[in-house]
Amino acid sequence: MDEKYFPEKIEEKWQERWAETGAFEVERDDEREPFYCLEMLPYPSGFLHMGHVRNYSIGDALSWYKRLRGFNVLHPIGWDSFGQPAEQAAIKRGINPRDWTEDNINHMRGQLKRVGVSYDWRREIAAHTPEYYKWDQWLFLKMYERGLAYRRMSQVNWCPKEETVLSNEQSSGGVCWRCGASVVKKDIEQWFLRITDYAEQLLEDMKEIEAGWPERVLTMQRNWIGRSRGAYIDFAIKDTQAKARVFTTRIDTIYGVNAIVLAAEHPLLEELMEESPLKDQVRNFIKRTRHEQRRYPNAIEDSEEKEGVNTGLIAINPFSGEFIPVWVANYVLMEYGTGAVMSVPAHDERDFEFAQKYSLPIRRVIERISHEQESIEHDPTRADQSATMEHAFTDYGILVNSGDWSGKLSEDAIAEMSRYAQEKGFGEETVTYRLRDWGVSRQRFWGAPVPIIYCGKCGVVPVPEKDLPVRLPDRAEFTGTGESPLAGVAEFVNTTCPQCGGAARRETDTMDTFVDSSWYFFRYCDPHNSDAPFDKEKAAYWTPVSQYIGGIDHAVMHLLYTRFWTKFMRDIGLVSFNEPVRRLMTQGMVTNQVEGTNEWKRMSKSLGNGVDPDDMIAAYGADAVRLFVLFAAPPENELRWAETGIEGAVRFLRRVYGMVWRWHERLSDALQKQSEPGAEEFSTEARALRRKTHQTIARITEDFEELHFNTSVAALMELSNTLGDFRVEPQTASAADVYAVREALESLVLMLAPFTPHVAEEMWEALGHEGGILNSNARWPQADEELARKEELEIPVQVNGKLRSRIRATPDTPEDELRATALADEKIQSFTNGREVVKVIIVPQRLVNIVVR
RNA sequence: GCCGGAGUGGCGAAAUUGGUAUACGCACUAGACUCAAAAUCUAGCGAGGUCACACUCAUGUCGGUUCGAGUCCGACCUCCGGCACCA
């Protein structure tokens, strides 16, 4: 130990030591309780940023804590190494995506090691290696066998900038999740995974994780799945055999239908318009609507104007028998429900707007319930208010103008009318979801090839398991045209059919990288298995993940996919539970002030407000950076970068280090290790120090369970302040003093280990322990309640709830005495004089409140 | 519009879950050390008020419950995030 704190020296020393001793390497051990601490695996962009540092600092703190609590802790890392940027680099700079990716991984691995995160590096995985993506392909084929992977022509979300297909989750809000460009629609043959088959389970199983996941993530997923109960209703088309099936959640409003409105892509139009005199008009409208390639409005902008045309077709309302026109309009989406709606302008805002624009009749069929009269709010002067409505009335209420159903409440009518429709054969109760199947095809090179072969004779043929992996070729032509570069690699495309042996072509699409990340944490349990994605027994020991930590940005992408994937793996017998992650913590952003402004924004190169972790580590040491990051804000909150804050962290570490230095000769001398002195040997000051030590242990232990790292650090600072005030020189200290200091310093050092492992190791060694913290059988300190108890209390005394004085007491001063002392207090008497004491409230060890009148 | 979360010093934030509001840190001020600066150390630091006490006010706003409310209840305001022509 040097006299002064030199982080670079200490950090290098301990990083080497950890690697040599395999300090963080773990194996399955049925004797010990496992704890799986997982951070979202990074994309190897080339450089570690502060967001990574925050993410891994949180995970590392928890991992260290759990190890010290005796858990067998799995803490792995890997690389989400397939994806666009590698290919962009290839297109722009002619670099091989593999070289680019692997260079980046090598660089970032070095950075991670300098941060000193306690990973079991033997378990490192990378998605772009054939050893890994073989199992993406294998799992894909399992899905295919079960009918969960299928191919269809579809209109997809297309990012014109990156020239690729995006899933619904990745094009949320109408913009590309990666580059922010406006997304357009395009027709392509695509592979899909039937996540919708699991919609109900994805909702249902949320109750298993409710306690451990942030409310907002569950809410976002719930909204995304978008379960909606309602009914299908068939409207017969007059003079034809055809029916228009609509989906509605408000069958109770069906007497108010003024039109059936179809989406432009609705198949009925093709089928029925041939005969229509309005054919051309409708054709034009459809053409216009479809060719606009539906650009989504930005969230802030007003939505598009509603437009439509009358098709001339007539539909029949199955409840009222009424004839109503059939329109086609741009506000009806083919992708949701049935692509057809019943328009009820009086009770739906969109229909209302549409009806007003085209002067369609508006008929009110639901009235508000008047609570005073418990009956219909009946105003004869407004008997027919259709013309006077300014907005649609969308609440539930009581039915009017609805034939025999009039007078019923919406809730009851919905149930009864649905049943009636079902009995009469023109409708059925149903549930629809907003969630769509997951499009996984990407017309890209740098991904796992979809393991499918197309044969002229046999059709779609899965690649046999023995032929996996379907390897990516070493190189391809990167044209940037949008077609998969694999299509241009003859030796990849041309193959033979596994069934008939004839000439065949390979699928040239690769898989969405979210496939790779849907199950990677199972692979960490058994990363080198060449016979299976992972050994079931090993995975059963480690999984589900005990604590997962990552950004909120994956709330409905990765975190929904991985739940789906786990349920699928359960169904094929690989795992035996429903939910992959017990506890989830979503960390906040790291922001920095944008120069010349008052704004704090996420660090980024383009804004010029980025801070390079390497620079910070070089200047202050990894320990100080980590300590600051965990101290400055609760982990879920935004973290505002402040270099003065790191300086504060360094100051604190220097102070603690200095104290250990001052005492280390006395404390490290093995001969000084004595049994605990008798209680009477401790001075008042030493007892106060021990009290603080044990209070701190209790507090931090509690904080760790809740991931309240910021308050843990504050508590450690308090303990160090108390220790700093303990003015006894090592040379003159009594045995009891030495004991109290040892207890305080060892506790402080051990509890610092999760935050600042390098300097903690160094100080632990200086205190006379050999072999490193984890190998010296060190255990998280235990709080002794008796020692933590205060000897003397200062109890606030209130009069009518206002603080007026304080009295001294001990924890076991009887209530009578507290009351007497409080009432006798001089200051208190000045407030109680001449007034009647109504009662005295005493909260043991806390407070006395005197109520006077 | 719907759903979720949050409003506490100059700033990041605490508050044992209804019991001393502002712990810890940053910034700031004064002093010590120094030729000087940095570093370090000591003290102060919600607002008003006072020589100093006392006292008064203060946790987005207004009300309520309670001996007592940052915490519970009701209404409202503001900010952040998500979804959004989803029938």
Tab-separated table of C-alpha atoms in Angstrom, chain A residues 491-840:
chain	number	residue	atom	x	y	z
A	491	GLU	CA	-22.257	-20.143	-53.823
A	492	PHE	CA	-24.539	-19.252	-50.955
A	493	VAL	CA	-27.801	-19.158	-52.885
A	494	ASN	CA	-27.334	-22.219	-55.046
A	495	THR	CA	-27.723	-25.443	-53.181
A	496	THR	CA	-29.413	-28.778	-53.423
A	497	CYS	CA	-32.768	-29.724	-52.021
A	498	PRO	CA	-32.378	-31.796	-48.867
A	499	GLN	CA	-35.474	-33.765	-49.853
A	500	CYS	CA	-35.116	-34.550	-53.549
A	501	GLY	CA	-31.498	-33.663	-54.154
A	502	GLY	CA	-32.400	-31.403	-57.051
A	503	ALA	CA	-31.138	-27.875	-57.587
A	504	ALA	CA	-32.574	-25.399	-55.135
A	505	ARG	CA	-32.127	-21.895	-53.782
A	506	ARG	CA	-31.516	-20.733	-50.269
A	507	GLU	CA	-33.570	-18.111	-48.519
A	508	THR	CA	-31.451	-14.959	-48.623
A	509	ASP	CA	-33.167	-13.075	-45.799
A	510	THR	CA	-31.465	-12.945	-42.448
A	511	MET	CA	-33.163	-12.720	-39.091
A	512	ASP	CA	-33.970	-9.660	-37.063
A	513	THR	CA	-31.241	-9.234	-34.450
A	514	PHE	CA	-33.895	-9.232	-31.773
A	515	VAL	CA	-34.059	-12.978	-32.361
A	516	ASP	CA	-30.450	-13.237	-31.161
A	517	SER	CA	-31.182	-11.286	-28.013
A	518	SER	CA	-34.407	-13.115	-27.183
A	519	TRP	CA	-32.638	-16.052	-25.584
A	520	TYR	CA	-28.955	-15.115	-25.184
A	521	PHE	CA	-29.009	-15.191	-21.405
A	522	PHE	CA	-29.862	-18.885	-21.484
A	523	ARG	CA	-26.757	-19.449	-23.545
A	524	TYR	CA	-24.575	-17.866	-20.857
A	525	CYS	CA	-25.498	-20.788	-18.629
A	526	ASP	CA	-23.801	-23.160	-21.036
A	527	PRO	CA	-21.989	-21.057	-23.631
A	528	HIS	CA	-19.914	-23.695	-25.390
A	529	ASN	CA	-22.498	-26.394	-25.887
A	530	SER	CA	-22.333	-27.722	-29.448
A	531	ASP	CA	-25.227	-30.166	-29.135
A	532	ALA	CA	-27.978	-27.885	-27.952
A	533	PRO	CA	-28.677	-24.198	-27.385
A	534	PHE	CA	-27.960	-24.978	-23.741
A	535	ASP	CA	-28.104	-27.813	-21.276
A	536	LYS	CA	-31.516	-27.884	-19.646
A	537	GLU	CA	-30.186	-28.811	-16.222
A	538	LYS	CA	-27.628	-26.032	-16.183
A	539	ALA	CA	-30.179	-23.495	-17.312
A	540	ALA	CA	-32.644	-24.766	-14.738
A	541	TYR	CA	-30.101	-24.048	-12.010
A	542	TRP	CA	-29.351	-20.481	-13.037
A	543	THR	CA	-32.540	-19.197	-14.635
A	544	PRO	CA	-34.873	-17.346	-14.504
A	545	VAL	CA	-32.771	-14.233	-14.301
A	546	SER	CA	-32.854	-12.889	-10.747
A	547	GLN	CA	-32.241	-9.281	-11.680
A	548	TYR	CA	-32.138	-7.762	-15.152
A	549	ILE	CA	-30.870	-4.245	-15.708
A	550	GLY	CA	-31.094	-2.149	-18.832
A	551	GLY	CA	-32.561	0.844	-20.588
A	552	ILE	CA	-36.258	1.617	-20.812
A	553	ASP	CA	-35.985	1.802	-24.615
A	554	HIS	CA	-36.497	-1.948	-24.837
A	555	ALA	CA	-39.749	-1.983	-22.878
A	556	VAL	CA	-41.799	-3.272	-25.799
A	557	MET	CA	-39.183	-4.683	-28.092
A	558	HIS	CA	-36.609	-6.922	-26.514
A	559	LEU	CA	-38.532	-7.336	-23.281
A	560	LEU	CA	-41.677	-8.480	-25.051
A	561	TYR	CA	-39.851	-10.729	-27.512
A	562	THR	CA	-37.865	-12.441	-24.812
A	563	ARG	CA	-41.017	-13.173	-22.836
A	564	PHE	CA	-42.572	-14.670	-25.951
A	565	TRP	CA	-39.436	-16.650	-26.710
A	566	THR	CA	-39.289	-18.069	-23.214
A	567	LYS	CA	-42.877	-19.275	-23.455
A	568	PHE	CA	-42.036	-20.945	-26.730
A	569	MET	CA	-38.965	-22.616	-25.212
A	570	ARG	CA	-41.185	-23.785	-22.388
A	571	ASP	CA	-43.547	-25.306	-24.935
A	572	ILE	CA	-40.754	-27.293	-26.572
A	573	GLY	CA	-39.510	-28.437	-23.170
A	574	LEU	CA	-36.304	-26.436	-22.854
A	575	VAL	CA	-37.338	-24.521	-19.768
A	576	SER	CA	-40.019	-25.055	-17.190
A	577	PHE	CA	-41.239	-21.598	-16.314
A	578	ASN	CA	-43.293	-18.871	-17.943
A	579	GLU	CA	-41.288	-15.759	-17.321
A	580	PRO	CA	-37.569	-15.290	-17.962
A	581	VAL	CA	-36.937	-12.332	-15.649
A	582	ARG	CA	-38.003	-12.097	-12.026
A	583	ARG	CA	-36.927	-8.557	-11.368
A	584	LEU	CA	-36.322	-5.817	-13.860
A	585	MET	CA	-34.769	-2.458	-13.259
A	586	THR	CA	-34.750	0.179	-15.958
A	587	GLN	CA	-31.948	2.592	-15.476
A	588	GLY	CA	-32.254	6.276	-16.323
A	589	MET	CA	-30.380	8.115	-19.036
A	590	VAL	CA	-27.027	9.745	-18.559
A	591	THR	CA	-27.325	13.339	-19.670
A	592	ASN	CA	-24.961	16.210	-20.012
A	593	GLN	CA	-25.472	19.872	-20.553
A	594	VAL	CA	-25.436	20.871	-24.203
A	595	GLU	CA	-22.814	23.544	-24.481
A	596	GLY	CA	-24.163	27.053	-24.667
A	597	THR	CA	-27.646	25.993	-23.531
A	598	ASN	CA	-29.552	25.167	-20.401
A	599	GLU	CA	-30.625	21.835	-21.743
A	600	TRP	CA	-29.586	18.458	-20.432
A	601	LYS	CA	-29.681	15.820	-23.106
A	602	ARG	CA	-28.582	12.266	-23.532
A	603	MET	CA	-24.878	12.207	-24.251
A	604	SER	CA	-24.211	11.921	-27.950
A	605	LYS	CA	-21.514	12.644	-30.451
A	606	SER	CA	-23.756	14.755	-32.648
A	607	LEU	CA	-24.675	17.090	-29.777
A	608	GLY	CA	-21.073	17.289	-28.703
A	609	ASN	CA	-21.989	16.600	-25.091
A	610	GLY	CA	-20.528	13.124	-24.882
A	611	VAL	CA	-18.058	12.180	-22.172
A	612	ASP	CA	-15.599	9.390	-22.896
A	613	PRO	CA	-15.398	6.874	-20.034
A	614	ASP	CA	-11.767	6.212	-20.912
A	615	ASP	CA	-10.897	9.857	-20.306
A	616	MET	CA	-12.693	9.865	-16.976
A	617	ILE	CA	-11.004	6.664	-15.870
A	618	ALA	CA	-7.634	8.050	-16.869
A	619	ALA	CA	-8.276	11.223	-14.917
A	620	TYR	CA	-10.003	9.915	-11.788
A	621	GLY	CA	-9.863	6.128	-11.840
A	622	ALA	CA	-12.599	3.613	-12.542
A	623	ASP	CA	-13.590	3.381	-8.887
A	624	ALA	CA	-14.344	7.083	-8.618
A	625	VAL	CA	-16.317	7.080	-11.861
A	626	ARG	CA	-18.380	4.131	-10.702
A	627	LEU	CA	-18.914	5.603	-7.263
A	628	PHE	CA	-20.105	8.883	-8.694
A	629	VAL	CA	-22.432	7.224	-11.168
A	630	LEU	CA	-24.114	5.252	-8.393
A	631	PHE	CA	-24.166	8.048	-5.872
A	632	ALA	CA	-25.345	10.983	-7.949
A	633	ALA	CA	-28.929	9.828	-8.481
A	634	PRO	CA	-31.213	6.858	-7.860
A	635	PRO	CA	-30.619	4.327	-10.649
A	636	GLU	CA	-34.014	4.848	-12.304
A	637	ASN	CA	-33.570	8.600	-12.533
A	638	GLU	CA	-31.857	10.665	-15.139
A	639	LEU	CA	-28.205	11.125	-14.212
A	640	ARG	CA	-26.852	14.572	-14.860
A	641	TRP	CA	-23.175	14.425	-15.529
A	642	ALA	CA	-21.047	16.701	-13.336
A	643	GLU	CA	-17.326	16.460	-13.202
A	644	THR	CA	-17.269	18.215	-9.826
A	645	GLY	CA	-19.274	15.263	-8.590
A	646	ILE	CA	-16.525	12.846	-9.557
A	647	GLU	CA	-14.052	15.049	-7.779
A	648	GLY	CA	-16.183	14.671	-4.675
A	649	ALA	CA	-16.094	10.908	-5.115
A	650	VAL	CA	-12.293	10.973	-5.368
A	651	ARG	CA	-12.064	13.123	-2.236
A	652	PHE	CA	-14.118	10.601	-0.336
A	653	LEU	CA	-12.009	7.673	-1.528
A	654	ARG	CA	-8.829	9.531	-0.633
A	655	ARG	CA	-10.140	10.197	2.864
A	656	VAL	CA	-11.037	6.566	3.476
A	657	TYR	CA	-7.768	5.431	1.976
A	658	GLY	CA	-5.918	7.864	4.228
A	659	MET	CA	-7.635	6.473	7.304
A	660	VAL	CA	-6.716	2.927	6.397
A	661	TRP	CA	-3.133	4.075	5.834
A	662	ARG	CA	-3.042	5.748	9.226
A	663	TRP	CA	-4.238	2.629	10.994
A	664	HIS	CA	-2.960	-0.152	8.822
A	665	GLU	CA	0.144	-0.982	10.822
A	666	ARG	CA	-1.837	-1.322	13.972
A	667	LEU	CA	-4.678	-3.213	12.269
A	668	SER	CA	-2.760	-5.452	9.936
A	669	ASP	CA	-0.573	-6.851	12.646
A	670	ALA	CA	-1.971	-10.307	13.105
A	671	LEU	CA	-0.973	-10.279	16.776
A	672	GLN	CA	-3.357	-7.426	17.416
A	673	LYS	CA	-6.303	-9.564	16.455
A	674	GLN	CA	-7.890	-10.212	19.774
A	675	SER	CA	-11.249	-11.323	20.872
A	676	GLU	CA	-13.849	-8.677	21.443
A	677	PRO	CA	-13.092	-6.638	24.567
A	678	GLY	CA	-15.725	-6.529	27.283
A	679	ALA	CA	-18.394	-3.890	26.961
A	680	GLU	CA	-17.013	-1.917	29.883
A	681	GLU	CA	-13.671	-1.435	28.140
A	682	PHE	CA	-15.109	0.743	25.370
A	683	SER	CA	-15.024	4.466	25.853
A	684	THR	CA	-18.137	6.522	25.144
A	685	GLU	CA	-16.581	7.594	21.839
A	686	ALA	CA	-15.732	4.030	20.867
A	687	ARG	CA	-19.268	2.942	21.683
A	688	ALA	CA	-20.594	5.762	19.504
A	689	LEU	CA	-18.374	4.625	16.658
A	690	ARG	CA	-19.582	1.054	16.982
A	691	ARG	CA	-23.158	2.274	17.083
A	692	LYS	CA	-22.665	4.141	13.829
A	693	THR	CA	-20.963	1.130	12.277
A	694	HIS	CA	-23.849	-1.166	13.058
A	695	GLN	CA	-26.503	1.344	12.107
A	696	THR	CA	-24.775	1.782	8.774
A	697	ILE	CA	-24.598	-1.933	8.126
A	698	ALA	CA	-28.307	-2.315	8.808
A	699	ARG	CA	-29.205	0.594	6.604
A	700	ILE	CA	-27.044	-0.379	3.644
A	701	THR	CA	-28.140	-3.977	3.734
A	702	GLU	CA	-31.717	-2.808	3.437
A	703	ASP	CA	-30.852	-0.364	0.649
A	704	PHE	CA	-29.096	-3.027	-1.385
A	705	GLU	CA	-32.165	-5.208	-1.479
A	706	GLU	CA	-34.039	-2.292	-3.031
A	707	LEU	CA	-31.165	-1.199	-5.283
A	708	HIS	CA	-30.986	2.163	-3.508
A	709	PHE	CA	-27.321	2.622	-4.185
A	710	ASN	CA	-27.308	6.386	-3.812
A	711	THR	CA	-28.398	6.222	-0.194
A	712	SER	CA	-25.978	3.376	0.498
A	713	VAL	CA	-23.105	5.558	-0.610
A	714	ALA	CA	-24.409	8.424	1.515
A	715	ALA	CA	-24.472	6.095	4.524
A	716	LEU	CA	-20.882	5.011	3.843
A	717	MET	CA	-19.872	8.666	3.725
A	718	GLU	CA	-21.552	9.233	7.067
A	719	LEU	CA	-19.704	6.317	8.590
A	720	SER	CA	-16.436	7.622	7.228
A	721	ASN	CA	-17.222	11.064	8.673
A	722	THR	CA	-17.876	9.533	12.081
A	723	LEU	CA	-14.662	7.572	11.828
A	724	GLY	CA	-12.840	10.752	10.863
A	725	ASP	CA	-14.130	12.400	14.034
A	726	PHE	CA	-12.805	9.549	16.152
A	727	ARG	CA	-9.687	11.381	17.246
A	728	VAL	CA	-7.571	8.640	18.715
A	729	GLU	CA	-4.044	8.142	17.459
A	730	PRO	CA	-3.163	4.607	16.396
A	731	GLN	CA	-0.081	4.650	18.626
A	732	THR	CA	-1.983	5.533	21.781
A	733	ALA	CA	-5.196	3.687	21.118
A	734	SER	CA	-6.430	1.178	23.667
A	735	ALA	CA	-7.204	-2.379	22.632
A	736	ALA	CA	-10.894	-1.517	22.696
A	737	ASP	CA	-10.314	1.529	20.494
A	738	VAL	CA	-8.396	-0.574	18.011
A	739	TYR	CA	-11.199	-3.077	18.025
A	740	ALA	CA	-13.821	-0.418	17.318
A	741	VAL	CA	-11.751	1.101	14.539
A	742	ARG	CA	-11.066	-2.272	13.000
A	743	GLU	CA	-14.728	-3.095	13.032
A	744	ALA	CA	-15.629	0.227	11.434
A	745	LEU	CA	-12.904	0.138	8.799
A	746	GLU	CA	-13.425	-3.473	7.817
A	747	SER	CA	-17.160	-2.931	7.497
A	748	LEU	CA	-16.594	0.225	5.510
A	749	VAL	CA	-14.141	-1.485	3.175
A	750	LEU	CA	-16.346	-4.511	2.595
A	751	MET	CA	-19.387	-2.375	1.954
A	752	LEU	CA	-17.373	-0.268	-0.463
A	753	ALA	CA	-16.386	-3.308	-2.487
A	754	PRO	CA	-19.585	-3.323	-4.590
A	755	PHE	CA	-18.995	0.293	-5.564
A	756	THR	CA	-15.232	0.615	-5.725
A	757	PRO	CA	-13.872	-2.919	-5.844
A	758	HIS	CA	-10.268	-2.096	-6.702
A	759	VAL	CA	-9.530	0.271	-3.856
A	760	ALA	CA	-11.590	-1.896	-1.529
A	761	GLU	CA	-9.366	-4.873	-2.348
A	762	GLU	CA	-6.286	-2.773	-1.776
A	763	MET	CA	-7.504	-1.570	1.600
A	764	TRP	CA	-8.688	-5.031	2.597
A	765	GLU	CA	-5.201	-6.282	1.961
A	766	ALA	CA	-3.719	-3.395	3.941
A	767	LEU	CA	-5.917	-4.377	6.852
A	768	GLY	CA	-4.097	-7.689	6.973
A	769	HIS	CA	-6.242	-9.997	4.826
A	770	GLU	CA	-4.683	-12.067	2.135
A	771	GLY	CA	-5.901	-13.548	-1.112
A	772	GLY	CA	-8.472	-10.963	-2.142
A	773	ILE	CA	-11.882	-10.232	-0.666
A	774	LEU	CA	-13.733	-13.052	-2.358
A	775	ASN	CA	-11.090	-15.646	-1.561
A	776	SER	CA	-10.556	-14.641	2.043
A	777	ASN	CA	-13.954	-15.876	3.160
A	778	ALA	CA	-15.013	-12.329	3.774
A	779	ARG	CA	-18.715	-12.002	4.407
A	780	TRP	CA	-21.007	-9.048	4.250
A	781	PRO	CA	-20.942	-7.567	7.773
A	782	GLN	CA	-23.772	-8.368	10.140
A	783	ALA	CA	-25.555	-5.619	11.995
A	784	ASP	CA	-25.851	-6.134	15.733
A	785	GLU	CA	-29.120	-4.544	16.819
A	786	GLU	CA	-27.993	-4.210	20.394
A	787	LEU	CA	-24.890	-2.263	19.404
A	788	ALA	CA	-26.823	-0.140	16.938
A	789	ARG	CA	-29.219	0.982	19.640
A	790	LYS	CA	-28.900	4.511	20.777
A	791	GLU	CA	-27.846	5.010	24.376
A	792	GLU	CA	-29.261	8.433	24.686
A	793	LEU	CA	-32.106	9.972	22.777
A	794	GLU	CA	-33.129	13.488	22.124
A	795	ILE	CA	-36.867	13.368	22.006
A	796	PRO	CA	-38.756	16.194	20.368
A	797	VAL	CA	-41.614	17.639	22.360
A	798	GLN	CA	-44.481	19.216	20.496
A	799	VAL	CA	-47.340	21.335	21.704
A	800	ASN	CA	-50.346	20.928	19.443
A	801	GLY	CA	-48.120	19.346	16.838
A	802	LYS	CA	-45.524	22.095	16.765
A	803	LEU	CA	-41.983	21.423	17.822
A	804	ARG	CA	-41.274	23.462	20.985
A	805	SER	CA	-38.497	21.707	22.820
A	806	ARG	CA	-36.388	18.575	23.149
A	807	ILE	CA	-35.777	16.405	26.150
A	808	ARG	CA	-33.092	13.853	26.886
A	809	ALA	CA	-34.025	10.284	27.548
A	810	THR	CA	-32.814	6.752	27.110
A	811	PRO	CA	-34.556	4.175	24.940
A	812	ASP	CA	-36.130	2.609	27.999
A	813	THR	CA	-37.276	5.690	29.826
A	814	PRO	CA	-40.836	4.828	30.881
A	815	GLU	CA	-43.659	6.807	29.325
A	816	ASP	CA	-44.694	8.297	32.666
A	817	GLU	CA	-41.289	9.787	33.094
A	818	LEU	CA	-41.239	11.122	29.526
A	819	ARG	CA	-44.578	12.767	30.101
A	820	ALA	CA	-43.463	14.286	33.395
A	821	THR	CA	-40.172	15.540	31.965
A	822	ALA	CA	-41.886	17.034	28.965
A	823	LEU	CA	-44.540	18.796	31.018
A	824	ALA	CA	-41.899	20.103	33.408
A	825	ASP	CA	-39.779	21.509	30.601
A	826	GLU	CA	-39.349	25.250	30.913
A	827	LYS	CA	-39.984	26.039	27.272
A	828	ILE	CA	-42.956	23.750	27.163
A	829	GLN	CA	-44.450	25.407	30.217
A	830	SER	CA	-44.377	28.756	28.501
A	831	PHE	CA	-46.756	27.231	25.971
A	832	THR	CA	-48.928	25.265	28.345
A	833	ASN	CA	-49.267	27.870	31.094
A	834	GLY	CA	-52.846	28.749	31.754
A	835	ARG	CA	-54.178	26.214	29.294
A	836	GLU	CA	-55.779	22.872	29.794
A	837	VAL	CA	-53.727	19.837	28.825
A	838	VAL	CA	-56.217	17.640	27.000
A	839	LYS	CA	-53.919	14.734	26.361
A	840	VAL	CA	-50.327	13.738	25.875
